[in-house]
Amino acid sequence: KDAFASFYLQRTTREFAEDLDKARTADDFKPDSVPFLVHALQQGTALYSDADKARVM
């Protein structure tokens, strides 16, 4: 489960690297926004069933 979450987060941040950089360098982005952003990205793992997660790993 943790392995899939790590894999998913790595792939997601790689795929959206340009968008994440734009958000990070925005004038209204604050350091305390990072945990919120990470949590939001991690929520994407909920879209996958346990069987799908096992198949990917």
XYZ file of C-alpha atoms in Angstrom:
57
model
C 0.000 0.000 0.000
C 2.767 2.424 0.953
C 4.794 1.312 -2.053
C 1.935 2.172 -4.383
C 1.417 5.563 -2.712
C 5.116 6.347 -3.124
C 5.102 5.167 -6.742
C 1.949 7.148 -7.495
C 3.316 10.329 -5.916
C 6.591 10.032 -7.845
C 4.789 9.500 -11.143
C 2.282 12.276 -10.478
C 4.917 14.832 -9.535
C 6.952 13.894 -12.604
C 3.913 14.180 -14.882
C 2.803 17.511 -13.412
C 6.273 18.941 -12.729
C 5.717 22.059 -14.825
C 2.355 22.814 -13.207
C 3.750 22.176 -9.733
C 6.643 24.556 -10.412
C 4.196 27.232 -11.520
C 2.177 26.762 -8.341
C 5.307 26.755 -6.181
C 6.592 30.007 -7.676
C 3.224 31.783 -7.569
C 3.105 34.925 -5.452
C 0.419 33.509 -3.170
C 2.138 30.149 -2.548
C 3.307 29.801 1.047
C 5.526 27.141 2.642
C 2.585 25.862 4.681
C 0.837 25.092 1.382
C 3.204 22.173 0.741
C 1.499 19.667 3.086
C -1.877 20.594 1.606
C -0.554 20.060 -1.920
C 1.052 16.721 -1.036
C -2.158 15.557 0.635
C -4.179 16.564 -2.420
C -1.840 14.621 -4.714
C -1.962 11.571 -2.444
C -5.748 11.507 -2.637
C -5.398 10.280 -6.208
C -4.448 6.855 -4.879
C -8.045 6.427 -3.724
C -9.083 6.141 -7.359
C -7.440 2.716 -7.633
C -8.739 -0.560 -6.261
C -6.469 -2.843 -4.248
C -6.337 -5.167 -7.262
C -5.194 -2.319 -9.517
C -2.569 -1.269 -6.986
C -1.248 -4.829 -6.760
C -1.152 -5.134 -10.547
C 0.935 -1.959 -10.863
C 3.379 -3.038 -8.203
